[in-house]
Backbone as a ProteinNet text record, in pm:
[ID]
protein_1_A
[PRIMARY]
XXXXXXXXXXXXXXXXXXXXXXXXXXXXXXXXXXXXXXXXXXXXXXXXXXXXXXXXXXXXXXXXXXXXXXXXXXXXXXXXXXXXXXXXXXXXXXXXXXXXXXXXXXXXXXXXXXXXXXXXXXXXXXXXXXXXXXXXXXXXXXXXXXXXXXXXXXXXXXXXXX
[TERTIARY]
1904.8	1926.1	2039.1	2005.9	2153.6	2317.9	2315.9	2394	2500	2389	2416.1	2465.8	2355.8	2419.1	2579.7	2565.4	2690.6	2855.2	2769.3	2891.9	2922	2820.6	2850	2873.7	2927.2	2990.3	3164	3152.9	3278.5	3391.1	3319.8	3342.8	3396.3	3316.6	3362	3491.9	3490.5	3534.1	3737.8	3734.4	3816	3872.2	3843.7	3826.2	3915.4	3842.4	3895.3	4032.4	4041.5	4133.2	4289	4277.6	4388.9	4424.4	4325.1	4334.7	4409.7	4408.5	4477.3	4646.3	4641.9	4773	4726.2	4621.9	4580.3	4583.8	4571.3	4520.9	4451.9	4343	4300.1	4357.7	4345	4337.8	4231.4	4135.1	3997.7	3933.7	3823	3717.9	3573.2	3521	3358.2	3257.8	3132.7	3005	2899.8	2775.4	2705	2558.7	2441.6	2285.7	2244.7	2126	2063.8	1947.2	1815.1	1679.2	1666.9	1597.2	1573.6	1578	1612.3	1616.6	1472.2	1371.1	1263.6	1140.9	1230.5	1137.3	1088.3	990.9	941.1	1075.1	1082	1147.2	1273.2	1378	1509.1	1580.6	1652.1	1803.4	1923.4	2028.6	2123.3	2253.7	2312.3	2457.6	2537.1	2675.8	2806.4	2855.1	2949.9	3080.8	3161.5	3285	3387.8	3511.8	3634.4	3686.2	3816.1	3926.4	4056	4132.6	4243.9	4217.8	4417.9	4476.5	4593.8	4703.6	4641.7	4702.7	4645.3	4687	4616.2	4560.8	4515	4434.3	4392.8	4374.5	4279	4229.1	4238	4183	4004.2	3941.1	3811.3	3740.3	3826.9	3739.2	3774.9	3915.1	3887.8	3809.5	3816.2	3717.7	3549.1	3506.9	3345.8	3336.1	3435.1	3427.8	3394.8	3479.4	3481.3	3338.4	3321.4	3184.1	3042	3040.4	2944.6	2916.6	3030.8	3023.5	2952.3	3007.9	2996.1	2843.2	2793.7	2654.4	2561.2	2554.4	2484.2	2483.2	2625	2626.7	2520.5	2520.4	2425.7	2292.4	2272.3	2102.6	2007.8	1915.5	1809.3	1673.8	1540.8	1481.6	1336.6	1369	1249.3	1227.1	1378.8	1371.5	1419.2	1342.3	1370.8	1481.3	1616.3	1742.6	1721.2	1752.9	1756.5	1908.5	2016.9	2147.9	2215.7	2281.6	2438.1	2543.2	2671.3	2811.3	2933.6	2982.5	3129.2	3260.3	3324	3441.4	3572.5	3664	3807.8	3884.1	3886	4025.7	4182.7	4225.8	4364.9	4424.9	4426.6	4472.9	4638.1	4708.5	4857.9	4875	5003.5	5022.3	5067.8	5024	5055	5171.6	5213.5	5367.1	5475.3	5418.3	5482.4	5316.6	5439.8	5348	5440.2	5341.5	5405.9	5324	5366.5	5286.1	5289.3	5200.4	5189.3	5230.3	5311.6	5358.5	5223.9	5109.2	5009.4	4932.3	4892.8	4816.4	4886	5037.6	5143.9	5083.2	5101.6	5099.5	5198.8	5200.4	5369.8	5370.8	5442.7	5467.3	5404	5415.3	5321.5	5217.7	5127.7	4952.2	4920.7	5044.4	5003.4	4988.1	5115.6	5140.1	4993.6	4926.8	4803	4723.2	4671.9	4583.1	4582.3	4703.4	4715.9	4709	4731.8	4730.8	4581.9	4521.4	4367.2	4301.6	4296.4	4239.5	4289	4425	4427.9	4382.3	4338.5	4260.3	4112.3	4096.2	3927.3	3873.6	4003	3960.5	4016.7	4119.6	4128.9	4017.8	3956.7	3867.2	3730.3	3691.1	3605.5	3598.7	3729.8	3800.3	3776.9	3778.8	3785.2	3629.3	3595.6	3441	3342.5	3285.4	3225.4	3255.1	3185.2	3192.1	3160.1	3057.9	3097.9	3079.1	3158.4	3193.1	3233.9	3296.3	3324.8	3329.4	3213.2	3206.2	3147.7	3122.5	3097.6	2969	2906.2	2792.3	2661.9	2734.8	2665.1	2571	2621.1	2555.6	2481.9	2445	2386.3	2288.8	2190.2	2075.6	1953.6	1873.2	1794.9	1747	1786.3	1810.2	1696.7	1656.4	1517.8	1516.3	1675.1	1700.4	1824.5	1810.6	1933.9	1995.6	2147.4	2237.1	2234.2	2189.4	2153.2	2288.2	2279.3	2425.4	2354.9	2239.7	2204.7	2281.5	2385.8	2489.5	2599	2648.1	2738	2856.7	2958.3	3067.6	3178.8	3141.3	3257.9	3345.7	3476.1	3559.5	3704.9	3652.5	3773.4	3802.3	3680.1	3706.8	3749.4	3765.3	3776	3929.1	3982.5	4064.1	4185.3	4296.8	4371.8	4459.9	4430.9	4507.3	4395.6	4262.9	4223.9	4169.5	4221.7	4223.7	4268.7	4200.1	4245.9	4399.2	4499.7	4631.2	4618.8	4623.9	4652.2	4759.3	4790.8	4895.8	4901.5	5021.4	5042.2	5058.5
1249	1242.6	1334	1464.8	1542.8	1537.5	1451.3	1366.5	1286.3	1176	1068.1	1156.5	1237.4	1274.2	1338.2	1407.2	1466.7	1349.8	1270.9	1136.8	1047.6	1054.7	992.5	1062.5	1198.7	1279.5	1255.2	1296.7	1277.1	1165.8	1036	923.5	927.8	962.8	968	1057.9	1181.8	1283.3	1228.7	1154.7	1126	996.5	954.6	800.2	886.2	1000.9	1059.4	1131.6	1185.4	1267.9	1144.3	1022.4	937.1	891	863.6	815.2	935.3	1036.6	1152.2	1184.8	1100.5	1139	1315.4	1312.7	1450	1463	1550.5	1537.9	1691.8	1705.5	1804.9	1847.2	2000.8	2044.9	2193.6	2158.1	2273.1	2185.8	2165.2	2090.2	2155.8	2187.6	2255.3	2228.4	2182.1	2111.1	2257.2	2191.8	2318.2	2202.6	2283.1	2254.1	2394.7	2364.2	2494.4	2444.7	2499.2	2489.3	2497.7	2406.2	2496.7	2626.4	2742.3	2824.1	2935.9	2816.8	2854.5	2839.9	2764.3	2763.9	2919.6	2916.1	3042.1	3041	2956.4	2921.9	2911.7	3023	3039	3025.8	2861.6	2877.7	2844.2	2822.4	2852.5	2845.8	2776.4	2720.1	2673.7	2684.4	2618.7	2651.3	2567.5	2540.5	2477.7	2512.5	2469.1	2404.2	2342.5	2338	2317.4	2355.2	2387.6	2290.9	2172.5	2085.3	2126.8	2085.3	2137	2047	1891.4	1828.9	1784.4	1797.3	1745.7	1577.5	1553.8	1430.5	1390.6	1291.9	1217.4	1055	1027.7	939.8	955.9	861.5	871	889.2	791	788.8	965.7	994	1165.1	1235	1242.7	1307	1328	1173	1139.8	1198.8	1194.2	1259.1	1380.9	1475.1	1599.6	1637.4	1582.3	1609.9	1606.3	1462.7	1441.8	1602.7	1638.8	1701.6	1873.6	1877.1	1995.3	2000	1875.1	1899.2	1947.9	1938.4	1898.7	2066.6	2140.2	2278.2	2356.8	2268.9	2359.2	2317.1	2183.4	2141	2229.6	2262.8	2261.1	2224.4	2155.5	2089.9	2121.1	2233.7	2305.7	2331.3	2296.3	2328.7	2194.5	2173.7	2024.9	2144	2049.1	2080.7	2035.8	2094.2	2039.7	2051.8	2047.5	2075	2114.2	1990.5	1983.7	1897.9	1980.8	1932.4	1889.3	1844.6	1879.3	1924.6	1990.1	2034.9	2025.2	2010	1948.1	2043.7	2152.6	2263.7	2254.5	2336.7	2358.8	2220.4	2173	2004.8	2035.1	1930.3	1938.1	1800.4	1768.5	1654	1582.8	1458.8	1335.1	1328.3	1335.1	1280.9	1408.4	1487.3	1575.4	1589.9	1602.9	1596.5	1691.9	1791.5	1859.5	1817.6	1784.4	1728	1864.8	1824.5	1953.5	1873.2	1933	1924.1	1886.6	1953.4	1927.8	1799.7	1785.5	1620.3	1546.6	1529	1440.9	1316.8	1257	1117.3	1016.1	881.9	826.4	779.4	781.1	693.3	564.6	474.6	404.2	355.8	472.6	499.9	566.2	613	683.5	560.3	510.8	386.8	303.4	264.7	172.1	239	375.3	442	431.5	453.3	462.2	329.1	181.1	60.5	69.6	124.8	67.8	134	259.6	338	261.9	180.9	136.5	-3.4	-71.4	-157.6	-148.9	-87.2	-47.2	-43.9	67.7	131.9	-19.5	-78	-170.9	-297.4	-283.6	-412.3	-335.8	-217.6	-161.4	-139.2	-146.4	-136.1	-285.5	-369	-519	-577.1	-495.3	-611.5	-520.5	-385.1	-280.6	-165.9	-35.1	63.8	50.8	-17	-21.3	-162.5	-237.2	-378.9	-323.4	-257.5	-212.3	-37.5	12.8	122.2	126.2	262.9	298.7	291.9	292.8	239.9	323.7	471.7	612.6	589.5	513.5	551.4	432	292.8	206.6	145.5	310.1	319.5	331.4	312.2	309.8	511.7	521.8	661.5	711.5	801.9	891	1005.7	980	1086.4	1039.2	1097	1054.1	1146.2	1107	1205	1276.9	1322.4	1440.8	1381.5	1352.4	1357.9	1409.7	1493.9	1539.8	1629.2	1682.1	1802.9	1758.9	1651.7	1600.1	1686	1732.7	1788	1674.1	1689.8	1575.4	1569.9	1462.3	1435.3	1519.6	1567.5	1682.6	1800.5	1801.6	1950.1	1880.9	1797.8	1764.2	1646.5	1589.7	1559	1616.6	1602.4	1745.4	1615	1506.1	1413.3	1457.9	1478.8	1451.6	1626.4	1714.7	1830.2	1815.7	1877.8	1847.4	1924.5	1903.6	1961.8	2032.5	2138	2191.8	2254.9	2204.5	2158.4	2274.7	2310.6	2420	2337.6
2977.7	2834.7	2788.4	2868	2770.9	2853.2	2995	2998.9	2949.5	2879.3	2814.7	2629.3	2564.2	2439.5	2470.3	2548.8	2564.9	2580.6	2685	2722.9	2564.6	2518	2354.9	2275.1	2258.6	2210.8	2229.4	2408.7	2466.6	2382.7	2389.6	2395.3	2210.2	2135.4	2005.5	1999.8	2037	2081.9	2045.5	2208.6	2292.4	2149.7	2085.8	2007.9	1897.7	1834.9	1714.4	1772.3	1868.7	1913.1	1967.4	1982.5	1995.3	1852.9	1742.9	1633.7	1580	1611.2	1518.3	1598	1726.5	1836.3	1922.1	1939.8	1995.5	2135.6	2234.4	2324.5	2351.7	2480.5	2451.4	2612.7	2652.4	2832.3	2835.7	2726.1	2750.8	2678.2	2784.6	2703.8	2728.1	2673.3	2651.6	2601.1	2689.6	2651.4	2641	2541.2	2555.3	2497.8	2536.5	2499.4	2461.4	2364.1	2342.1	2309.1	2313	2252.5	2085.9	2067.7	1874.3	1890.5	1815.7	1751.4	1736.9	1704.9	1675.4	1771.6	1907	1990.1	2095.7	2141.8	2166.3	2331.5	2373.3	2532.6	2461.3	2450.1	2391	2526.2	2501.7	2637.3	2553.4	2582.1	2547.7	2703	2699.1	2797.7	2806	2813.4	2813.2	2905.8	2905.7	3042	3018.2	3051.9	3019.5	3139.8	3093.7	3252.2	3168	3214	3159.1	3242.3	3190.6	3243.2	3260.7	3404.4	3417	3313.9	3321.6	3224.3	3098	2992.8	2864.6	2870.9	2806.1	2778.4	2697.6	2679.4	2554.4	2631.9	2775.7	2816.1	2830.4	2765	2785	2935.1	3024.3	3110.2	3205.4	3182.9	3247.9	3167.5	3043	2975.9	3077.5	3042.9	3076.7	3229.9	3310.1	3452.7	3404.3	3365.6	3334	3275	3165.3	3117.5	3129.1	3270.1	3338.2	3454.4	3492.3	3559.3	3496.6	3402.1	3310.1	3275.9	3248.2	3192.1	3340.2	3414.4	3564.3	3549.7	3507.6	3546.4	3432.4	3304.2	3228.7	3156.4	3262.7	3264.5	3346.5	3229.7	3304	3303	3367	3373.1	3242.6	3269.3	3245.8	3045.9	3009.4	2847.2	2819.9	2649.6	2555.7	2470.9	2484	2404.1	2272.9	2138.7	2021.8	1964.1	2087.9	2004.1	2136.1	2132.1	2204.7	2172.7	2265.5	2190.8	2282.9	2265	2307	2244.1	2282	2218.7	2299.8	2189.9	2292.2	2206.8	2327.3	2276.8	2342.9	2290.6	2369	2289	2170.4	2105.8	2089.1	2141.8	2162.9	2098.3	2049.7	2036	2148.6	2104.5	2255	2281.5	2200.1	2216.9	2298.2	2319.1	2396.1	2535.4	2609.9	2740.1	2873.6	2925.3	3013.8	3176.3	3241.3	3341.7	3479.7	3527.2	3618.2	3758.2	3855.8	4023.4	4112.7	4081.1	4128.8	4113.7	3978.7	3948.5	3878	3932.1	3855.7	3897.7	3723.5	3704.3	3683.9	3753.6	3720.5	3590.8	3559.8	3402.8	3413	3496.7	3505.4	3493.6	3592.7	3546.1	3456.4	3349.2	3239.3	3132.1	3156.6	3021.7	3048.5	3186	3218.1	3137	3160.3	3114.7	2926.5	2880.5	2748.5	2669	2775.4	2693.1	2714.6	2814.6	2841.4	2739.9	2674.9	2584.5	2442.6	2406.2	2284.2	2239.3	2343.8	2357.1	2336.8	2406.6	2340.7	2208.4	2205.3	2053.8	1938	1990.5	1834.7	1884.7	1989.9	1987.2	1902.6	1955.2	1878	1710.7	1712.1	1572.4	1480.1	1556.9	1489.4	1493.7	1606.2	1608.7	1594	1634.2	1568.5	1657	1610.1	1680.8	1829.6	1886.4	2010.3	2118.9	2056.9	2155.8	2240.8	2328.4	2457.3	2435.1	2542.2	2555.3	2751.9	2719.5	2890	2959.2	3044.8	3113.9	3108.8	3067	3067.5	2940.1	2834.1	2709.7	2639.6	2755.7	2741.3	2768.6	2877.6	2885.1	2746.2	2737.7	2621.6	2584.8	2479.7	2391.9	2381.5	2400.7	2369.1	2268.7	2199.6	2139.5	2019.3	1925.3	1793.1	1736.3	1723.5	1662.6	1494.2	1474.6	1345.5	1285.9	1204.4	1081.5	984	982.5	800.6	764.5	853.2	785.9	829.5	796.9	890.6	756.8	786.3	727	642.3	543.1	450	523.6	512.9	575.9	538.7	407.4	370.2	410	531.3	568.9	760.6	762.2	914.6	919.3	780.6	802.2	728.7	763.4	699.5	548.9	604.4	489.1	333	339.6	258.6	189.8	240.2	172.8	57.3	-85.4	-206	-194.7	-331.3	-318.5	-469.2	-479.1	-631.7	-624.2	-751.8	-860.9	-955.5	-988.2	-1079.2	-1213.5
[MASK]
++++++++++++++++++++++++++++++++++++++++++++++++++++++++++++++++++++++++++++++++++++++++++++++++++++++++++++++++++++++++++++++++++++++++++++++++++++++++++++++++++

């Protein structure tokens, strides 16, 4: 389960972060217990990624992997996340000697991610998504504090006027 919340985090994540031209190369998942539970855990991990990204499917690798490091069996999580730091714009890209990619499998990678998203875009949020998050849910995403959109998108910050 905290797997899968996390991979449907990712996945939104990764969705908002191309729609804005973002990419991220620190990305950090975390679980924690309620607050109020007597069994207080609390864990994150992170992985600093040599090249930036905003492809879903490196993302969901990365994050699958990340959660494994800060599950544990024994506590019910009431709150986890993902976070995509280090945000650069796409359009500048520094590629590393080590996990160089050709222009090629970059352009594949980038038509395959804008495809998704405008089919998802045309027919609903998720006509094509990933395999991780289409097991049946035992658990639902909290939006009761979900943050207006004026504080998360920078177009819609009010502007005052002298």
């Amino acid at each position: 389960d905290l797997t899968q919340a996390l991979a449907t985090h990712a996945i939104k994540a990764s969705e908002k972060m191309r729609s804005q031209n973002l990419q991220s190369s620190n990305i950090r998942v975390f679980a924690r217990t309620s607050k109020y539970s007597s069994q207080n855990y609390q864990r994150s991990a992170h992985r600093k990624l040599t090249n930036a990204t905003d492809d879903t499917n490196n993302i969901l690798k990365i994050v699958v992997e990340l959660s494994k490091e800060i599950y544990n069996p024994e506590y019910k999580f009431s709150k986890a996340g993902v976070l995509m730091q280090d945000l650069t714009n796409n359009e500048y890209l520094q590629q590393s000697v080590i996990n160089y990619k050709s222009q090629k499998d970059l352009k594949k990678s980038t038509n395959l991610m804008r495809t998704i998203d405008s089919l998802n875009k045309r027919f609903n949020n998720n006509a094509i998504t990933w395999a991780i998050t289409k097991k049946p849910q035992s658990w639902m995403m909290n939006k009761n504090f979900l943050s207006r959109s004026s504080t998360t998108d920078i177009e819609k910050i009010p502007t005052i006027v002298k």
